[in-house]
JSON list of C-alpha atoms in Angstrom, two decimals:
[
{"chain": "M", "resi": 86, "resn": "UNK", "atom": "CA", "xyz": [120.01, 104.43, -69.52]},
{"chain": "M", "resi": 87, "resn": "UNK", "atom": "CA", "xyz": [118.93, 106.36, -72.55]},
{"chain": "M", "resi": 88, "resn": "UNK", "atom": "CA", "xyz": [115.34, 105.81, -73.55]},
{"chain": "M", "resi": 89, "resn": "UNK", "atom": "CA", "xyz": [115.38, 104.32, -77.00]},
{"chain": "M", "resi": 90, "resn": "UNK", "atom": "CA", "xyz": [111.76, 103.32, -77.37]},
{"chain": "M", "resi": 91, "resn": "UNK", "atom": "CA", "xyz": [109.36, 105.95, -78.59]},
{"chain": "M", "resi": 92, "resn": "UNK", "atom": "CA", "xyz": [105.77, 105.84, -77.48]},
{"chain": "M", "resi": 93, "resn": "UNK", "atom": "CA", "xyz": [103.40, 105.22, -80.41]},
{"chain": "M", "resi": 94, "resn": "UNK", "atom": "CA", "xyz": [101.42, 108.28, -81.39]},
{"chain": "M", "resi": 95, "resn": "UNK", "atom": "CA", "xyz": [97.71, 107.79, -81.49]},
{"chain": "M", "resi": 96, "resn": "UNK", "atom": "CA", "xyz": [96.28, 108.40, -84.93]},
{"chain": "M", "resi": 97, "resn": "UNK", "atom": "CA", "xyz": [92.72, 108.54, -83.65]},
{"chain": "M", "resi": 98, "resn": "UNK", "atom": "CA", "xyz": [91.18, 111.74, -82.36]},
{"chain": "M", "resi": 99, "resn": "UNK", "atom": "CA", "xyz": [88.87, 111.06, -79.44]},
{"chain": "M", "resi": 100, "resn": "UNK", "atom": "CA", "xyz": [85.50, 112.66, -79.91]},
{"chain": "M", "resi": 101, "resn": "UNK", "atom": "CA", "xyz": [82.41, 112.73, -77.72]},
{"chain": "M", "resi": 102, "resn": "UNK", "atom": "CA", "xyz": [79.01, 113.78, -78.97]},
{"chain": "M", "resi": 103, "resn": "UNK", "atom": "CA", "xyz": [77.60, 116.83, -77.21]},
{"chain": "M", "resi": 104, "resn": "UNK", "atom": "CA", "xyz": [75.29, 116.52, -74.17]},
{"chain": "M", "resi": 105, "resn": "UNK", "atom": "CA", "xyz": [72.57, 118.21, -76.28]},
{"chain": "M", "resi": 106, "resn": "UNK", "atom": "CA", "xyz": [72.67, 115.29, -78.73]},
{"chain": "M", "resi": 107, "resn": "UNK", "atom": "CA", "xyz": [72.42, 112.78, -75.88]},
{"chain": "M", "resi": 108, "resn": "UNK", "atom": "CA", "xyz": [69.55, 114.76, -74.36]},
{"chain": "M", "resi": 109, "resn": "UNK", "atom": "CA", "xyz": [67.73, 114.73, -77.69]},
{"chain": "M", "resi": 110, "resn": "UNK", "atom": "CA", "xyz": [68.06, 110.93, -77.80]},
{"chain": "M", "resi": 111, "resn": "UNK", "atom": "CA", "xyz": [66.76, 110.57, -74.25]},
{"chain": "M", "resi": 112, "resn": "UNK", "atom": "CA", "xyz": [63.77, 112.80, -75.04]},
{"chain": "M", "resi": 113, "resn": "UNK", "atom": "CA", "xyz": [63.18, 110.82, -78.22]},
{"chain": "M", "resi": 114, "resn": "UNK", "atom": "CA", "xyz": [63.29, 107.59, -76.24]},
{"chain": "M", "resi": 115, "resn": "UNK", "atom": "CA", "xyz": [60.77, 108.88, -73.70]},
{"chain": "M", "resi": 116, "resn": "UNK", "atom": "CA", "xyz": [58.39, 110.10, -76.39]},
{"chain": "M", "resi": 117, "resn": "UNK", "atom": "CA", "xyz": [58.52, 106.97, -78.57]},
{"chain": "M", "resi": 118, "resn": "UNK", "atom": "CA", "xyz": [55.79, 104.40, -78.09]},
{"chain": "M", "resi": 119, "resn": "UNK", "atom": "CA", "xyz": [54.94, 101.30, -80.08]},
{"chain": "M", "resi": 120, "resn": "UNK", "atom": "CA", "xyz": [51.35, 100.41, -80.78]},
{"chain": "M", "resi": 121, "resn": "UNK", "atom": "CA", "xyz": [50.03, 97.15, -82.14]},
{"chain": "M", "resi": 122, "resn": "UNK", "atom": "CA", "xyz": [47.33, 97.60, -84.72]},
{"chain": "M", "resi": 123, "resn": "UNK", "atom": "CA", "xyz": [45.90, 94.71, -86.74]},
{"chain": "M", "resi": 124, "resn": "UNK", "atom": "CA", "xyz": [49.15, 92.77, -86.52]},
{"chain": "M", "resi": 125, "resn": "UNK", "atom": "CA", "xyz": [51.29, 95.80, -87.39]},
{"chain": "M", "resi": 126, "resn": "UNK", "atom": "CA", "xyz": [53.63, 97.70, -85.08]},
{"chain": "M", "resi": 127, "resn": "UNK", "atom": "CA", "xyz": [53.15, 101.43, -85.41]},
{"chain": "M", "resi": 128, "resn": "UNK", "atom": "CA", "xyz": [55.60, 103.99, -84.05]},
{"chain": "M", "resi": 129, "resn": "UNK", "atom": "CA", "xyz": [53.98, 106.80, -82.11]},
{"chain": "M", "resi": 130, "resn": "UNK", "atom": "CA", "xyz": [55.84, 109.91, -81.04]},
{"chain": "M", "resi": 131, "resn": "UNK", "atom": "CA", "xyz": [54.08, 111.62, -78.15]},
{"chain": "M", "resi": 132, "resn": "UNK", "atom": "CA", "xyz": [55.68, 114.92, -77.22]},
{"chain": "J", "resi": 61, "resn": "UNK", "atom": "CA", "xyz": [83.29, 102.26, -55.97]},
{"chain": "J", "resi": 62, "resn": "UNK", "atom": "CA", "xyz": [82.56, 102.63, -59.67]},
{"chain": "J", "resi": 63, "resn": "UNK", "atom": "CA", "xyz": [81.05, 99.56, -61.31]},
{"chain": "J", "resi": 64, "resn": "UNK", "atom": "CA", "xyz": [80.18, 99.17, -64.96]},
{"chain": "J", "resi": 65, "resn": "UNK", "atom": "CA", "xyz": [76.95, 97.44, -65.75]},
{"chain": "J", "resi": 66, "resn": "UNK", "atom": "CA", "xyz": [77.25, 95.21, -68.78]},
{"chain": "J", "resi": 67, "resn": "UNK", "atom": "CA", "xyz": [75.38, 96.04, -72.01]},
{"chain": "J", "resi": 68, "resn": "UNK", "atom": "CA", "xyz": [73.04, 93.06, -71.83]},
{"chain": "J", "resi": 69, "resn": "UNK", "atom": "CA", "xyz": [71.75, 94.12, -68.39]},
{"chain": "J", "resi": 70, "resn": "UNK", "atom": "CA", "xyz": [71.29, 97.73, -69.48]},
{"chain": "J", "resi": 71, "resn": "UNK", "atom": "CA", "xyz": [69.38, 96.66, -72.59]},
{"chain": "J", "resi": 72, "resn": "UNK", "atom": "CA", "xyz": [67.16, 94.30, -70.58]},
{"chain": "J", "resi": 73, "resn": "UNK", "atom": "CA", "xyz": [66.42, 97.04, -68.05]},
{"chain": "J", "resi": 74, "resn": "UNK", "atom": "CA", "xyz": [65.64, 99.52, -70.81]},
{"chain": "J", "resi": 75, "resn": "UNK", "atom": "CA", "xyz": [63.28, 97.12, -72.58]},
{"chain": "J", "resi": 76, "resn": "UNK", "atom": "CA", "xyz": [61.57, 96.62, -69.22]},
{"chain": "J", "resi": 77, "resn": "UNK", "atom": "CA", "xyz": [60.93, 100.38, -69.00]},
{"chain": "J", "resi": 78, "resn": "UNK", "atom": "CA", "xyz": [64.01, 101.80, -67.24]},
{"chain": "J", "resi": 79, "resn": "UNK", "atom": "CA", "xyz": [64.76, 104.98, -69.24]},
{"chain": "J", "resi": 80, "resn": "UNK", "atom": "CA", "xyz": [67.92, 105.61, -67.19]},
{"chain": "J", "resi": 81, "resn": "UNK", "atom": "CA", "xyz": [69.43, 102.47, -68.72]},
{"chain": "J", "resi": 82, "resn": "UNK", "atom": "CA", "xyz": [69.52, 103.95, -72.24]},
{"chain": "J", "resi": 83, "resn": "UNK", "atom": "CA", "xyz": [71.29, 107.04, -70.90]},
{"chain": "J", "resi": 84, "resn": "UNK", "atom": "CA", "xyz": [73.96, 104.84, -69.34]},
{"chain": "J", "resi": 85, "resn": "UNK", "atom": "CA", "xyz": [74.25, 102.84, -72.55]},
{"chain": "J", "resi": 86, "resn": "UNK", "atom": "CA", "xyz": [74.62, 105.96, -74.73]},
{"chain": "J", "resi": 87, "resn": "UNK", "atom": "CA", "xyz": [77.18, 107.55, -72.39]},
{"chain": "J", "resi": 88, "resn": "UNK", "atom": "CA", "xyz": [79.10, 104.30, -72.11]},
{"chain": "J", "resi": 89, "resn": "UNK", "atom": "CA", "xyz": [79.64, 104.06, -75.88]},
{"chain": "J", "resi": 90, "resn": "UNK", "atom": "CA", "xyz": [79.53, 107.77, -76.76]},
{"chain": "J", "resi": 91, "resn": "UNK", "atom": "CA", "xyz": [83.28, 108.35, -77.10]},
{"chain": "J", "resi": 92, "resn": "UNK", "atom": "CA", "xyz": [84.04, 105.12, -78.89]},
{"chain": "J", "resi": 93, "resn": "UNK", "atom": "CA", "xyz": [81.21, 105.44, -81.40]},
{"chain": "J", "resi": 94, "resn": "UNK", "atom": "CA", "xyz": [81.65, 109.19, -82.00]},
{"chain": "J", "resi": 95, "resn": "UNK", "atom": "CA", "xyz": [85.41, 108.76, -82.50]},
{"chain": "J", "resi": 96, "resn": "UNK", "atom": "CA", "xyz": [84.81, 105.95, -84.97]},
{"chain": "J", "resi": 97, "resn": "UNK", "atom": "CA", "xyz": [82.32, 108.04, -86.98]},
{"chain": "J", "resi": 98, "resn": "UNK", "atom": "CA", "xyz": [84.61, 111.09, -86.87]},
{"chain": "J", "resi": 99, "resn": "UNK", "atom": "CA", "xyz": [87.58, 109.04, -88.08]},
{"chain": "J", "resi": 100, "resn": "UNK", "atom": "CA", "xyz": [85.57, 108.34, -91.26]},
{"chain": "J", "resi": 101, "resn": "UNK", "atom": "CA", "xyz": [83.70, 111.56, -91.95]},
{"chain": "J", "resi": 102, "resn": "UNK", "atom": "CA", "xyz": [86.16, 114.13, -90.47]},
{"chain": "J", "resi": 103, "resn": "UNK", "atom": "CA", "xyz": [83.38, 116.55, -89.68]},
{"chain": "J", "resi": 104, "resn": "UNK", "atom": "CA", "xyz": [82.01, 117.16, -86.21]},
{"chain": "J", "resi": 105, "resn": "UNK", "atom": "CA", "xyz": [78.50, 118.16, -87.33]},
{"chain": "J", "resi": 106, "resn": "UNK", "atom": "CA", "xyz": [78.13, 115.11, -89.56]},
{"chain": "J", "resi": 107, "resn": "UNK", "atom": "CA", "xyz": [79.51, 112.96, -86.72]},
{"chain": "J", "resi": 108, "resn": "UNK", "atom": "CA", "xyz": [76.81, 114.25, -84.36]},
{"chain": "J", "resi": 109, "resn": "UNK", "atom": "CA", "xyz": [74.11, 113.62, -86.98]},
{"chain": "J", "resi": 110, "resn": "UNK", "atom": "CA", "xyz": [75.23, 110.06, -87.65]},
{"chain": "J", "resi": 111, "resn": "UNK", "atom": "CA", "xyz": [75.63, 109.34, -83.93]},
{"chain": "J", "resi": 112, "resn": "UNK", "atom": "CA", "xyz": [72.09, 110.58, -83.37]},
{"chain": "J", "resi": 113, "resn": "UNK", "atom": "CA", "xyz": [70.64, 108.58, -86.27]},
{"chain": "J", "resi": 114, "resn": "UNK", "atom": "CA", "xyz": [72.45, 105.46, -85.06]},
{"chain": "J", "resi": 115, "resn": "UNK", "atom": "CA", "xyz": [70.89, 105.64, -81.61]},
{"chain": "J", "resi": 116, "resn": "UNK", "atom": "CA", "xyz": [67.47, 106.51, -83.06]},
{"chain": "J", "resi": 117, "resn": "UNK", "atom": "CA", "xyz": [67.66, 103.15, -84.88]},
{"chain": "J", "resi": 118, "resn": "UNK", "atom": "CA", "xyz": [68.88, 101.44, -81.70]},
{"chain": "J", "resi": 119, "resn": "UNK", "atom": "CA", "xyz": [66.05, 102.88, -79.58]},
{"chain": "J", "resi": 120, "resn": "UNK", "atom": "CA", "xyz": [63.47, 102.06, -82.23]},
{"chain": "J", "resi": 121, "resn": "UNK", "atom": "CA", "xyz": [64.69, 98.45, -82.45]},
{"chain": "J", "resi": 122, "resn": "UNK", "atom": "CA", "xyz": [64.59, 98.05, -78.65]},
{"chain": "J", "resi": 123, "resn": "UNK", "atom": "CA", "xyz": [61.09, 99.50, -78.41]},
{"chain": "J", "resi": 124, "resn": "UNK", "atom": "CA", "xyz": [59.83, 97.30, -81.24]},
{"chain": "J", "resi": 125, "resn": "UNK", "atom": "CA", "xyz": [61.14, 94.30, -79.35]},
{"chain": "J", "resi": 126, "resn": "UNK", "atom": "CA", "xyz": [63.06, 93.05, -82.38]},
{"chain": "J", "resi": 127, "resn": "UNK", "atom": "CA", "xyz": [66.54, 93.25, -80.81]},
{"chain": "J", "resi": 128, "resn": "UNK", "atom": "CA", "xyz": [68.25, 89.88, -80.70]},
{"chain": "J", "resi": 129, "resn": "UNK", "atom": "CA", "xyz": [70.61, 89.82, -77.76]},
{"chain": "J", "resi": 130, "resn": "UNK", "atom": "CA", "xyz": [73.64, 87.75, -78.44]},
{"chain": "J", "resi": 131, "resn": "UNK", "atom": "CA", "xyz": [76.01, 89.71, -76.27]},
{"chain": "J", "resi": 132, "resn": "UNK", "atom": "CA", "xyz": [77.19, 91.69, -79.28]},
{"chain": "J", "resi": 133, "resn": "UNK", "atom": "CA", "xyz": [75.69, 95.11, -78.74]},
{"chain": "J", "resi": 134, "resn": "UNK", "atom": "CA", "xyz": [78.76, 97.16, -79.65]},
{"chain": "J", "resi": 135, "resn": "UNK", "atom": "CA", "xyz": [79.52, 95.40, -82.98]},
{"chain": "J", "resi": 136, "resn": "UNK", "atom": "CA", "xyz": [75.84, 95.75, -83.88]},
{"chain": "J", "resi": 137, "resn": "UNK", "atom": "CA", "xyz": [75.84, 99.52, -83.13]},
{"chain": "J", "resi": 138, "resn": "UNK", "atom": "CA", "xyz": [79.10, 99.95, -85.03]},
{"chain": "J", "resi": 139, "resn": "UNK", "atom": "CA", "xyz": [77.54, 98.20, -88.02]},
{"chain": "J", "resi": 140, "resn": "UNK", "atom": "CA", "xyz": [74.54, 100.57, -87.96]},
{"chain": "J", "resi": 141, "resn": "UNK", "atom": "CA", "xyz": [76.90, 103.57, -87.77]},
{"chain": "J", "resi": 142, "resn": "UNK", "atom": "CA", "xyz": [79.05, 102.14, -90.56]},
{"chain": "J", "resi": 143, "resn": "UNK", "atom": "CA", "xyz": [76.01, 101.76, -92.84]},
{"chain": "J", "resi": 144, "resn": "UNK", "atom": "CA", "xyz": [74.91, 105.32, -92.08]},
{"chain": "J", "resi": 145, "resn": "UNK", "atom": "CA", "xyz": [78.43, 106.56, -92.91]},
{"chain": "J", "resi": 146, "resn": "UNK", "atom": "CA", "xyz": [78.20, 104.79, -96.28]},
{"chain": "J", "resi": 147, "resn": "UNK", "atom": "CA", "xyz": [74.76, 106.38, -96.86]},
{"chain": "J", "resi": 148, "resn": "UNK", "atom": "CA", "xyz": [76.28, 109.78, -96.04]},
{"chain": "J", "resi": 149, "resn": "UNK", "atom": "CA", "xyz": [79.07, 109.36, -98.62]},
{"chain": "J", "resi": 150, "resn": "UNK", "atom": "CA", "xyz": [76.63, 108.08, -101.25]},
{"chain": "J", "resi": 151, "resn": "UNK", "atom": "CA", "xyz": [74.41, 111.11, -100.71]},
{"chain": "J", "resi": 152, "resn": "UNK", "atom": "CA", "xyz": [77.40, 113.44, -100.94]},
{"chain": "J", "resi": 153, "resn": "UNK", "atom": "CA", "xyz": [78.51, 111.77, -104.15]},
{"chain": "J", "resi": 154, "resn": "UNK", "atom": "CA", "xyz": [75.11, 112.49, -105.69]},
{"chain": "J", "resi": 155, "resn": "UNK", "atom": "CA", "xyz": [75.06, 116.03, -104.34]},
{"chain": "J", "resi": 156, "resn": "UNK", "atom": "CA", "xyz": [78.63, 117.14, -103.55]},
{"chain": "J", "resi": 157, "resn": "UNK", "atom": "CA", "xyz": [79.10, 119.75, -100.86]},
{"chain": "J", "resi": 158, "resn": "UNK", "atom": "CA", "xyz": [81.71, 122.44, -101.43]},
{"chain": "J", "resi": 159, "resn": "UNK", "atom": "CA", "xyz": [83.28, 124.20, -98.52]},
{"chain": "J", "resi": 160, "resn": "UNK", "atom": "CA", "xyz": [85.32, 127.37, -98.81]},
{"chain": "J", "resi": 161, "resn": "UNK", "atom": "CA", "xyz": [88.92, 127.48, -97.71]},
{"chain": "J", "resi": 162, "resn": "UNK", "atom": "CA", "xyz": [91.65, 130.10, -97.46]},
{"chain": "J", "resi": 163, "resn": "UNK", "atom": "CA", "xyz": [92.43, 129.94, -101.19]},
{"chain": "J", "resi": 164, "resn": "UNK", "atom": "CA", "xyz": [88.88, 129.95, -102.49]},
{"chain": "J", "resi": 165, "resn": "UNK", "atom": "CA", "xyz": [85.74, 131.39, -101.02]},
{"chain": "J", "resi": 166, "resn": "UNK", "atom": "CA", "xyz": [82.50, 130.77, -102.92]},
{"chain": "J", "resi": 167, "resn": "UNK", "atom": "CA", "xyz": [81.16, 134.18, -101.80]},
{"chain": "J", "resi": 168, "resn": "UNK", "atom": "CA", "xyz": [83.90, 135.92, -103.75]},
{"chain": "J", "resi": 169, "resn": "UNK", "atom": "CA", "xyz": [82.14, 134.86, -106.98]},
{"chain": "J", "resi": 170, "resn": "UNK", "atom": "CA", "xyz": [78.55, 134.77, -105.70]},
{"chain": "J", "resi": 171, "resn": "UNK", "atom": "CA", "xyz": [77.35, 138.27, -104.97]},
{"chain": "J", "resi": 172, "resn": "UNK", "atom": "CA", "xyz": [74.11, 139.85, -103.94]},
{"chain": "J", "resi": 173, "resn": "UNK", "atom": "CA", "xyz": [73.16, 143.18, -105.52]},
{"chain": "J", "resi": 174, "resn": "UNK", "atom": "CA", "xyz": [71.05, 144.23, -102.58]},
{"chain": "J", "resi": 175, "resn": "UNK", "atom": "CA", "xyz": [72.66, 146.66, -100.11]},
{"chain": "J", "resi": 176, "resn": "UNK", "atom": "CA", "xyz": [73.55, 145.27, -96.73]},
{"chain": "J", "resi": 177, "resn": "UNK", "atom": "CA", "xyz": [71.63, 146.33, -93.61]},
{"chain": "J", "resi": 178, "resn": "UNK", "atom": "CA", "xyz": [73.92, 149.29, -92.91]},
{"chain": "J", "resi": 179, "resn": "UNK", "atom": "CA", "xyz": [73.76, 150.61, -96.48]},
{"chain": "J", "resi": 180, "resn": "UNK", "atom": "CA", "xyz": [69.98, 150.15, -96.54]},
{"chain": "J", "resi": 181, "resn": "UNK", "atom": "CA", "xyz": [69.69, 152.24, -93.35]},
{"chain": "J", "resi": 182, "resn": "UNK", "atom": "CA", "xyz": [71.83, 154.99, -94.89]},
{"chain": "J", "resi": 183, "resn": "UNK", "atom": "CA", "xyz": [69.76, 154.88, -98.09]},
{"chain": "J", "resi": 184, "resn": "UNK", "atom": "CA", "xyz": [66.50, 155.21, -96.10]},
{"chain": "J", "resi": 185, "resn": "UNK", "atom": "CA", "xyz": [67.96, 158.16, -94.22]},
{"chain": "J", "resi": 186, "resn": "UNK", "atom": "CA", "xyz": [69.01, 159.85, -97.48]},
{"chain": "J", "resi": 187, "resn": "UNK", "atom": "CA", "xyz": [65.53, 159.28, -98.97]},
{"chain": "J", "resi": 188, "resn": "UNK", "atom": "CA", "xyz": [63.94, 160.87, -95.90]},
{"chain": "J", "resi": 189, "resn": "UNK", "atom": "CA", "xyz": [66.29, 163.89, -96.02]},
{"chain": "J", "resi": 190, "resn": "UNK", "atom": "CA", "xyz": [65.63, 164.30, -99.72]},
{"chain": "J", "resi": 191, "resn": "UNK", "atom": "CA", "xyz": [61.86, 164.25, -99.20]},
{"chain": "J", "resi": 192, "resn": "UNK", "atom": "CA", "xyz": [62.14, 167.09, -96.68]},
{"chain": "J", "resi": 193, "resn": "UNK", "atom": "CA", "xyz": [64.30, 169.13, -99.10]},
{"chain": "J", "resi": 194, "resn": "UNK", "atom": "CA", "xyz": [62.03, 168.52, -102.09]},
{"chain": "J", "resi": 195, "resn": "UNK", "atom": "CA", "xyz": [59.04, 169.85, -100.14]},
{"chain": "J", "resi": 196, "resn": "UNK", "atom": "CA", "xyz": [60.85, 173.21, -99.90]},
{"chain": "J", "resi": 197, "resn": "UNK", "atom": "CA", "xyz": [60.92, 173.68, -103.71]},
{"chain": "J", "resi": 198, "resn": "UNK", "atom": "CA", "xyz": [58.48, 176.08, -105.42]},
{"chain": "J", "resi": 199, "resn": "UNK", "atom": "CA", "xyz": [55.17, 174.35, -106.21]},
{"chain": "J", "resi": 200, "resn": "UNK", "atom": "CA", "xyz": [55.58, 174.18, -110.02]},
{"chain": "J", "resi": 201, "resn": "UNK", "atom": "CA", "xyz": [59.11, 172.73, -109.76]},
{"chain": "J", "resi": 202, "resn": "UNK", "atom": "CA", "xyz": [58.05, 170.31, -107.01]},
{"chain": "J", "resi": 203, "resn": "UNK", "atom": "CA", "xyz": [55.22, 169.02, -109.19]},
{"chain": "J", "resi": 204, "resn": "UNK", "atom": "CA", "xyz": [57.48, 168.33, -112.19]},
{"chain": "J", "resi": 205, "resn": "UNK", "atom": "CA", "xyz": [60.21, 166.72, -110.08]},
{"chain": "J", "resi": 206, "resn": "UNK", "atom": "CA", "xyz": [57.79, 164.37, -108.33]},
{"chain": "J", "resi": 207, "resn": "UNK", "atom": "CA", "xyz": [56.21, 163.28, -111.63]},
{"chain": "J", "resi": 208, "resn": "UNK", "atom": "CA", "xyz": [59.60, 162.68, -113.19]},
{"chain": "J", "resi": 209, "resn": "UNK", "atom": "CA", "xyz": [61.41, 160.97, -110.28]},
{"chain": "J", "resi": 210, "resn": "UNK", "atom": "CA", "xyz": [58.70, 159.24, -108.26]},
{"chain": "J", "resi": 211, "resn": "UNK", "atom": "CA", "xyz": [56.11, 158.51, -110.95]},
{"chain": "J", "resi": 212, "resn": "UNK", "atom": "CA", "xyz": [58.66, 157.90, -113.69]},
{"chain": "J", "resi": 213, "resn": "UNK", "atom": "CA", "xyz": [56.69, 159.97, -116.21]},
{"chain": "J", "resi": 214, "resn": "UNK", "atom": "CA", "xyz": [58.18, 161.21, -119.49]},
{"chain": "J", "resi": 215, "resn": "UNK", "atom": "CA", "xyz": [58.50, 164.97, -120.09]},
{"chain": "J", "resi": 216, "resn": "UNK", "atom": "CA", "xyz": [55.78, 164.68, -122.73]},
{"chain": "J", "resi": 217, "resn": "UNK", "atom": "CA", "xyz": [53.40, 163.22, -120.16]},
{"chain": "J", "resi": 218, "resn": "UNK", "atom": "CA", "xyz": [54.41, 165.86, -117.58]},
{"chain": "J", "resi": 219, "resn": "UNK", "atom": "CA", "xyz": [53.77, 168.61, -120.10]},
{"chain": "J", "resi": 220, "resn": "UNK", "atom": "CA", "xyz": [50.31, 167.19, -120.87]},
{"chain": "J", "resi": 221, "resn": "UNK", "atom": "CA", "xyz": [49.41, 166.75, -117.19]},
{"chain": "J", "resi": 222, "resn": "UNK", "atom": "CA", "xyz": [50.57, 170.19, -116.10]},
{"chain": "J", "resi": 223, "resn": "UNK", "atom": "CA", "xyz": [49.22, 171.86, -119.27]},
{"chain": "J", "resi": 224, "resn": "UNK", "atom": "CA", "xyz": [52.51, 173.52, -120.16]},
{"chain": "J", "resi": 225, "resn": "UNK", "atom": "CA", "xyz": [54.89, 173.10, -123.11]},
{"chain": "J", "resi": 226, "resn": "UNK", "atom": "CA", "xyz": [57.57, 170.43, -122.97]},
{"chain": "J", "resi": 227, "resn": "UNK", "atom": "CA", "xyz": [60.27, 173.12, -122.82]},
{"chain": "J", "resi": 228, "resn": "UNK", "atom": "CA", "xyz": [58.64, 174.65, -119.73]},
{"chain": "J", "resi": 229, "resn": "UNK", "atom": "CA", "xyz": [58.48, 171.23, -118.09]},
{"chain": "J", "resi": 230, "resn": "UNK", "atom": "CA", "xyz": [62.19, 170.66, -118.91]},
{"chain": "J", "resi": 231, "resn": "UNK", "atom": "CA", "xyz": [63.06, 174.13, -117.59]},
{"chain": "J", "resi": 232, "resn": "UNK", "atom": "CA", "xyz": [61.16, 173.55, -114.33]},
{"chain": "J", "resi": 233, "resn": "UNK", "atom": "CA", "xyz": [62.97, 170.26, -113.84]},
{"chain": "J", "resi": 234, "resn": "UNK", "atom": "CA", "xyz": [66.31, 171.96, -114.45]},
{"chain": "J", "resi": 235, "resn": "UNK", "atom": "CA", "xyz": [65.55, 174.69, -111.90]},
{"chain": "J", "resi": 236, "resn": "UNK", "atom": "CA", "xyz": [64.24, 172.13, -109.45]},
{"chain": "J", "resi": 237, "resn": "UNK", "atom": "CA", "xyz": [67.61, 170.34, -109.55]},
{"chain": "J", "resi": 238, "resn": "UNK", "atom": "CA", "xyz": [69.58, 173.60, -109.29]},
{"chain": "J", "resi": 239, "resn": "UNK", "atom": "CA", "xyz": [67.52, 174.70, -106.29]},
{"chain": "J", "resi": 240, "resn": "UNK", "atom": "CA", "xyz": [67.80, 171.29, -104.71]},
{"chain": "J", "resi": 241, "resn": "UNK", "atom": "CA", "xyz": [71.62, 171.46, -104.94]},
{"chain": "J", "resi": 242, "resn": "UNK", "atom": "CA", "xyz": [71.51, 174.91, -103.35]},
{"chain": "J", "resi": 243, "resn": "UNK", "atom": "CA", "xyz": [69.36, 173.58, -100.50]},
{"chain": "J", "resi": 244, "resn": "UNK", "atom": "CA", "xyz": [71.76, 170.68, -99.96]},
{"chain": "J", "resi": 245, "resn": "UNK", "atom": "CA", "xyz": [74.75, 173.05, -99.81]},
{"chain": "J", "resi": 246, "resn": "UNK", "atom": "CA", "xyz": [72.90, 175.49, -97.55]},
{"chain": "J", "resi": 247, "resn": "UNK", "atom": "CA", "xyz": [71.89, 172.75, -95.09]},
{"chain": "J", "resi": 248, "resn": "UNK", "atom": "CA", "xyz": [75.29, 171.02, -95.40]},
{"chain": "J", "resi": 249, "resn": "UNK", "atom": "CA", "xyz": [73.70, 167.67, -95.98]},
{"chain": "J", "resi": 250, "resn": "UNK", "atom": "CA", "xyz": [75.78, 164.73, -97.22]},
{"chain": "J", "resi": 251, "resn": "UNK", "atom": "CA", "xyz": [73.74, 162.65, -99.62]},
{"chain": "J", "resi": 252, "resn": "UNK", "atom": "CA", "xyz": [76.08, 159.80, -100.49]},
{"chain": "J", "resi": 253, "resn": "UNK", "atom": "CA", "xyz": [75.90, 156.12, -99.72]}
]
């Protein structure tokens, strides 16, 4: 039987951020520390 | 067998110090979030920047301990990305960015007078060749030529400095140029840039 249904075309282009970007985030995560000081939370970035 | 750990578990593990959990969380939502950002901004570099900024906010919130887990991690991340996309367009509205295309290239109207690296090299080579040639001129002509060309002195000043009349100074300059041309022809040197 003739195929009469067309498959819908996806309008969305699938994108993945580069491994370098992910690596940067992982390094950022490892270097980020929170310190409590007089009731305040201070972000500390230790590279 | 491949199993997917749910977001809530990954977040809990990460908050408890498991750095691997954030990697799994980022990779799990990378395609979906990046595709969403790209569908709005249509630029891969901007997509990467917004993706990065989104997860910087996520990580910071987790580490601060202010994340409120209600089983809605993905909608929350999408909301952060959405707000950053709006910020991006607001910034661009204030300071529009123009990109060249096939019909119009901004560098066709913006020019730089300075020679490019290749032309600068050729110019340096010509200057060096010329210096060698000038040194072969008779002393009186060499003196006038150097004062005129390198020290930018007027013929009046040259005449005063060399204690000759202005006509002699002019004559020496004229002969210096004639002799220089002869030297160039004799040595078959090409002095063009």
